[in-house]
mmCIF file of C-alpha atoms in Angstrom:
data_model
loop_
_atom_site.group_PDB
_atom_site.id
_atom_site.type_symbol
_atom_site.label_atom_id
_atom_site.label_comp_id
_atom_site.label_asym_id
_atom_site.label_seq_id
_atom_site.Cartn_x
_atom_site.Cartn_y
_atom_site.Cartn_z
ATOM 1 C CA UNK S 4 0.000 0.000 0.000
ATOM 2 C CA UNK S 5 1.219 3.500 -0.808
ATOM 3 C CA UNK S 6 0.477 6.873 0.788
ATOM 4 C CA UNK S 7 0.888 10.376 -0.562
ATOM 5 C CA UNK S 8 2.443 13.309 1.275
ATOM 6 C CA UNK S 9 -0.092 15.912 0.230
ATOM 7 C CA UNK S 10 1.140 18.952 2.141
ATOM 8 C CA UNK S 11 4.064 20.179 4.252
ATOM 9 C CA UNK S 12 3.743 23.432 6.174
ATOM 10 C CA UNK S 13 5.992 25.121 8.729
ATOM 11 C CA UNK S 14 4.633 26.030 12.169
ATOM 12 C CA UNK S 15 6.749 27.041 15.174
ATOM 13 C CA UNK S 16 9.883 25.537 13.600
ATOM 14 C CA UNK S 17 8.033 22.266 12.961
ATOM 15 C CA UNK S 18 7.207 20.707 9.611
ATOM 16 C CA UNK S 19 3.552 19.694 9.756
ATOM 17 C CA UNK S 20 3.058 16.678 7.496
ATOM 18 C CA UNK S 21 -0.250 15.823 5.818
ATOM 19 C CA UNK S 22 -0.611 12.328 4.425
ATOM 20 C CA UNK S 23 -3.520 11.598 2.088
ATOM 21 C CA UNK S 24 -5.024 14.981 2.965
ATOM 22 C CA UNK S 25 -5.007 14.528 6.766
ATOM 23 C CA UNK S 26 -2.508 15.887 9.298
ATOM 24 C CA UNK S 27 -0.469 12.936 10.470
ATOM 25 C CA UNK S 28 2.653 14.107 12.312
ATOM 26 C CA UNK S 29 5.322 16.753 12.555
ATOM 27 C CA UNK S 30 9.037 16.534 11.905
ATOM 28 C CA UNK S 31 11.955 18.880 12.435
ATOM 29 C CA UNK S 32 14.321 20.041 9.717
ATOM 30 C CA UNK S 33 17.057 17.915 11.267
ATOM 31 C CA UNK S 34 14.898 14.813 10.697
ATOM 32 C CA UNK S 35 14.943 15.506 6.972
ATOM 33 C CA UNK S 36 18.490 16.772 6.613
ATOM 34 C CA UNK S 37 20.446 14.112 8.506
ATOM 35 C CA UNK S 38 17.911 11.711 10.013
ATOM 36 C CA UNK S 39 16.500 8.444 8.723
ATOM 37 C CA UNK S 40 13.944 10.322 6.629
ATOM 38 C CA UNK S 41 16.534 12.340 4.687
ATOM 39 C CA UNK S 42 15.433 12.586 1.066
ATOM 40 C CA UNK S 43 12.243 10.575 1.674
ATOM 41 C CA UNK S 44 9.763 13.247 2.717
ATOM 42 C CA UNK S 45 8.706 15.720 0.035
ATOM 43 C CA UNK S 46 5.392 17.295 -0.832
ATOM 44 C CA UNK S 47 3.612 15.198 -3.459
ATOM 45 C CA UNK S 48 5.819 12.182 -2.891
ATOM 46 C CA UNK S 49 4.441 8.694 -2.497
ATOM 47 C CA UNK S 50 5.735 6.579 0.384
ATOM 48 C CA UNK S 51 5.523 2.873 0.962
ATOM 49 C CA UNK S 52 4.054 1.026 3.925
ATOM 50 C CA UNK S 53 7.437 0.531 5.586
ATOM 51 C CA UNK S 54 8.203 4.278 5.515
ATOM 52 C CA UNK S 55 4.718 5.054 6.789
ATOM 53 C CA UNK S 56 5.274 2.703 9.737
ATOM 54 C CA UNK S 57 8.665 4.288 10.420
ATOM 55 C CA UNK S 58 6.993 7.698 10.615
ATOM 56 C CA UNK S 59 4.398 6.324 13.048
ATOM 57 C CA UNK S 60 7.071 4.723 15.206
ATOM 58 C CA UNK S 61 9.153 7.907 15.202
ATOM 59 C CA UNK S 62 6.201 10.075 16.271
ATOM 60 C CA UNK S 63 5.028 7.688 19.001
ATOM 61 C CA UNK S 64 8.494 7.197 20.500
ATOM 62 C CA UNK S 65 9.125 10.933 20.553
ATOM 63 C CA UNK S 66 5.709 11.489 22.156
ATOM 64 C CA UNK S 67 6.432 8.923 24.879
ATOM 65 C CA UNK S 68 9.638 10.752 25.751
ATOM 66 C CA UNK S 69 7.681 13.988 25.898
ATOM 67 C CA UNK S 70 5.173 12.492 28.350
ATOM 68 C CA UNK S 71 7.982 11.076 30.463
ATOM 69 C CA UNK S 72 9.484 14.562 30.662
ATOM 70 C CA UNK S 73 6.157 16.164 31.632
ATOM 71 C CA UNK S 74 5.365 13.567 34.297
ATOM 72 C CA UNK S 75 8.851 13.999 35.701
ATOM 73 C CA UNK S 76 7.899 17.583 36.582
ATOM 74 C CA UNK S 77 4.355 17.018 37.880
ATOM 75 C CA UNK S 78 1.294 14.769 37.611
ATOM 76 C CA UNK S 79 -1.323 15.465 34.949
ATOM 77 C CA UNK S 80 -4.818 14.147 34.208
ATOM 78 C CA UNK S 81 -5.010 12.320 30.898
ATOM 79 C CA UNK S 82 -7.177 15.012 29.280
ATOM 80 C CA UNK S 83 -4.501 17.629 29.952
ATOM 81 C CA UNK S 84 -1.804 15.387 28.465
ATOM 82 C CA UNK S 85 -3.957 14.740 25.403
ATOM 83 C CA UNK S 86 -4.456 18.466 24.997
ATOM 84 C CA UNK S 87 -0.729 19.182 25.307
ATOM 85 C CA UNK S 88 0.164 16.540 22.722
ATOM 86 C CA UNK S 89 -2.526 17.750 20.342
ATOM 87 C CA UNK S 90 -1.339 21.347 20.600
ATOM 88 C CA UNK S 91 2.207 20.239 19.883
ATOM 89 C CA UNK S 92 1.115 18.578 16.633
ATOM 90 C CA UNK S 93 0.448 14.924 17.448
ATOM 91 C CA UNK S 94 -2.561 13.327 15.750
ATOM 92 C CA UNK S 95 -5.276 11.478 17.698
ATOM 93 C CA UNK S 96 -4.082 8.080 16.474
ATOM 94 C CA UNK S 97 -0.584 8.665 17.843
ATOM 95 C CA UNK S 98 -1.807 10.257 21.077
ATOM 96 C CA UNK S 99 -3.690 7.095 22.023
ATOM 97 C CA UNK S 100 -0.601 4.953 21.402
ATOM 98 C CA UNK S 101 1.640 7.385 23.300
ATOM 99 C CA UNK S 102 -0.541 7.453 26.412
ATOM 100 C CA UNK S 103 -1.483 3.761 26.509
ATOM 101 C CA UNK S 104 1.557 2.416 28.427
ATOM 102 C CA UNK S 105 1.342 5.227 30.984
ATOM 103 C CA UNK S 106 -2.362 4.538 31.543
ATOM 104 C CA UNK S 107 -1.886 0.755 31.656
ATOM 105 C CA UNK S 108 0.905 0.998 34.259
ATOM 106 C CA UNK S 109 -0.912 3.567 36.412
ATOM 107 C CA UNK S 110 1.521 6.418 35.850
ATOM 108 C CA UNK S 111 -1.479 8.434 34.691
ATOM 109 C CA UNK S 112 -4.410 7.741 37.015
ATOM 110 C CA UNK S 113 -7.120 10.394 37.144
ATOM 111 C CA UNK S 114 -8.980 8.937 40.119
ATOM 112 C CA UNK S 115 -5.916 8.831 42.361
ATOM 113 C CA UNK S 116 -4.742 12.238 41.221
ATOM 114 C CA UNK S 117 -8.088 13.982 41.709
ATOM 115 C CA UNK S 118 -8.304 12.539 45.227
ATOM 116 C CA UNK S 119 -4.866 13.914 46.050
ATOM 117 C CA UNK S 120 -5.845 17.317 44.676
ATOM 118 C CA UNK S 121 -9.033 17.435 46.765
ATOM 119 C CA UNK S 122 -7.080 16.436 49.875
ATOM 120 C CA UNK S 123 -4.671 19.307 49.229
ATOM 121 C CA UNK S 124 -7.246 21.954 48.314
ATOM 122 C CA UNK S 125 -9.827 21.307 51.011
ATOM 123 C CA UNK S 126 -7.704 23.010 53.654
ATOM 124 C CA UNK S 127 -7.996 26.430 52.041
ATOM 125 C CA UNK S 128 -10.622 26.369 49.263
ATOM 126 C CA UNK S 129 -14.401 26.142 49.090
ATOM 127 C CA UNK S 130 -16.129 23.171 47.487
ATOM 128 C CA UNK S 131 -17.233 25.338 44.565
ATOM 129 C CA UNK S 132 -13.730 26.681 44.009
ATOM 130 C CA UNK S 133 -12.274 23.162 44.129
ATOM 131 C CA UNK S 134 -14.816 21.932 41.581
ATOM 132 C CA UNK S 135 -14.031 24.842 39.268
ATOM 133 C CA UNK S 136 -10.263 24.404 39.542
ATOM 134 C CA UNK S 137 -10.369 20.648 38.990
ATOM 135 C CA UNK S 138 -12.686 20.950 36.001
ATOM 136 C CA UNK S 139 -10.336 23.477 34.409
ATOM 137 C CA UNK S 140 -7.455 21.087 35.089
ATOM 138 C CA UNK S 141 -9.058 18.463 32.858
ATOM 139 C CA UNK S 142 -10.753 16.083 35.305
ATOM 140 C CA UNK S 143 -14.187 14.686 34.471
ATOM 141 C CA UNK S 144 -17.269 15.817 36.393
ATOM 142 C CA UNK S 145 -17.862 12.250 37.616
ATOM 143 C CA UNK S 146 -14.324 11.894 39.031
ATOM 144 C CA UNK S 147 -14.558 15.308 40.704
ATOM 145 C CA UNK S 148 -17.948 14.559 42.233
ATOM 146 C CA UNK S 149 -16.795 11.178 43.551
ATOM 147 C CA UNK S 150 -13.588 12.553 45.083
ATOM 148 C CA UNK S 151 -15.334 15.473 46.778
ATOM 149 C CA UNK S 152 -18.094 13.184 48.046
ATOM 150 C CA UNK S 153 -15.530 10.877 49.631
ATOM 151 C CA UNK S 154 -13.190 13.452 51.133
ATOM 152 C CA UNK S 155 -14.999 16.734 51.618
ATOM 153 C CA UNK S 156 -17.536 17.541 54.340
ATOM 154 C CA UNK S 157 -19.354 20.654 55.547
ATOM 155 C CA UNK S 158 -16.994 20.734 58.537
ATOM 156 C CA UNK S 159 -14.010 20.797 56.157
ATOM 157 C CA UNK S 160 -15.510 23.755 54.327
ATOM 158 C CA UNK S 161 -16.230 25.626 57.554
ATOM 159 C CA UNK S 162 -12.714 24.968 58.813
ATOM 160 C CA UNK S 163 -11.123 26.258 55.618
ATOM 161 C CA UNK S 164 -13.341 29.366 55.624
ATOM 162 C CA UNK S 165 -12.325 30.127 59.207
ATOM 163 C CA UNK S 166 -8.677 29.630 58.313
ATOM 164 C CA UNK S 167 -8.972 32.179 55.494
ATOM 165 C CA UNK S 168 -10.641 34.719 57.783
ATOM 166 C CA UNK S 169 -7.952 34.315 60.409
ATOM 167 C CA UNK S 170 -5.264 34.771 57.806
ATOM 168 C CA UNK S 171 -6.763 37.830 56.122
ATOM 169 C CA UNK S 172 -8.626 39.713 58.848
ATOM 170 C CA UNK S 173 -6.925 39.057 62.208
ATOM 171 C CA UNK S 174 -4.958 42.299 61.985
ATOM 172 C CA UNK S 175 -7.519 44.247 59.958
ATOM 173 C CA UNK S 176 -10.201 43.730 62.616
ATOM 174 C CA UNK S 177 -8.369 46.164 64.868
ATOM 175 C CA UNK S 178 -9.214 48.993 62.458
ATOM 176 C CA UNK S 179 -12.838 48.023 61.794
ATOM 177 C CA UNK S 180 -16.126 48.148 63.605
ATOM 178 C CA UNK S 181 -18.088 44.897 63.866
ATOM 179 C CA UNK S 182 -20.544 45.710 61.055
ATOM 180 C CA UNK S 183 -17.802 46.720 58.647
ATOM 181 C CA UNK S 184 -15.803 43.627 59.590
ATOM 182 C CA UNK S 185 -18.847 41.421 59.049
ATOM 183 C CA UNK S 186 -19.532 42.916 55.634
ATOM 184 C CA UNK S 187 -15.925 42.503 54.552
ATOM 185 C CA UNK S 188 -15.664 38.919 55.813
ATOM 186 C CA UNK S 189 -18.935 37.756 54.286
ATOM 187 C CA UNK S 190 -18.101 39.349 50.940
ATOM 188 C CA UNK S 191 -14.621 37.834 50.934
ATOM 189 C CA UNK S 192 -15.861 34.296 51.610
ATOM 190 C CA UNK S 193 -18.751 34.629 49.182
ATOM 191 C CA UNK S 194 -16.373 35.568 46.376
ATOM 192 C CA UNK S 195 -14.356 32.477 47.237
ATOM 193 C CA UNK S 196 -17.418 30.331 46.553
ATOM 194 C CA UNK S 197 -18.497 29.486 50.100
ATOM 195 C CA UNK S 198 -22.259 28.971 50.719
ATOM 196 C CA UNK S 199 -23.912 31.789 52.631
ATOM 197 C CA UNK S 200 -24.590 29.544 55.633
ATOM 198 C CA UNK S 201 -20.914 28.637 55.903
ATOM 199 C CA UNK S 202 -19.969 32.307 55.521
ATOM 200 C CA UNK S 203 -22.107 33.326 58.518
ATOM 201 C CA UNK S 204 -20.943 30.426 60.688
ATOM 202 C CA UNK S 205 -17.304 31.134 59.905
ATOM 203 C CA UNK S 206 -17.722 34.826 60.694
ATOM 204 C CA UNK S 207 -19.447 34.096 64.014
ATOM 205 C CA UNK S 208 -16.627 31.780 65.059
ATOM 206 C CA UNK S 209 -13.986 34.241 63.912
ATOM 207 C CA UNK S 210 -15.649 37.214 65.567
ATOM 208 C CA UNK S 211 -16.207 35.395 68.850
ATOM 209 C CA UNK S 212 -12.585 34.293 68.980
ATOM 210 C CA UNK S 213 -11.299 37.777 68.293
ATOM 211 C CA UNK S 214 -13.463 39.183 71.099
ATOM 212 C CA UNK S 215 -12.126 36.721 73.670
#
């Protein structure tokens, strides 16, 4: 079977390669000048099955090294890794092959990671803020809901709200009357996503402690 290189364009120092009219992979100039594809990749050129497989293997191996580098710096949910690879020029077919060994071996595990994130965030963020942050990080709604349901309680939310008030208003209270302090505290917690009931309870606890 033969394939046709239908288009080669340059983007961010990468050569974006279309095969049979569909974006397939990217190469660097060095790959064409002194690599194993030297003289083989030209616009309009037909390539054989063995060259096509070499291109696939090259893209997947490079992508695996990229994921190894990223995971060496921090953990990522799989959706975020997919997005990073896609933005860098990897096609969907290659992305699945790149991520598969990391998913199979548990190096990328959304459920474990989202639980760790909730455990970290619950000490200083509201439930709503945690949900928003995790969703923007690429976790699914189901994984977020399950993790919060298992690890996050109303007492946790109240405790974190009180912690924020102590941190922000302990010194400021000396310059404010009670009504002004109450207004500032409630507004601050509300903007952080805390329910109104938690806001009032946290303020009462904070205000009572500061009066003692």
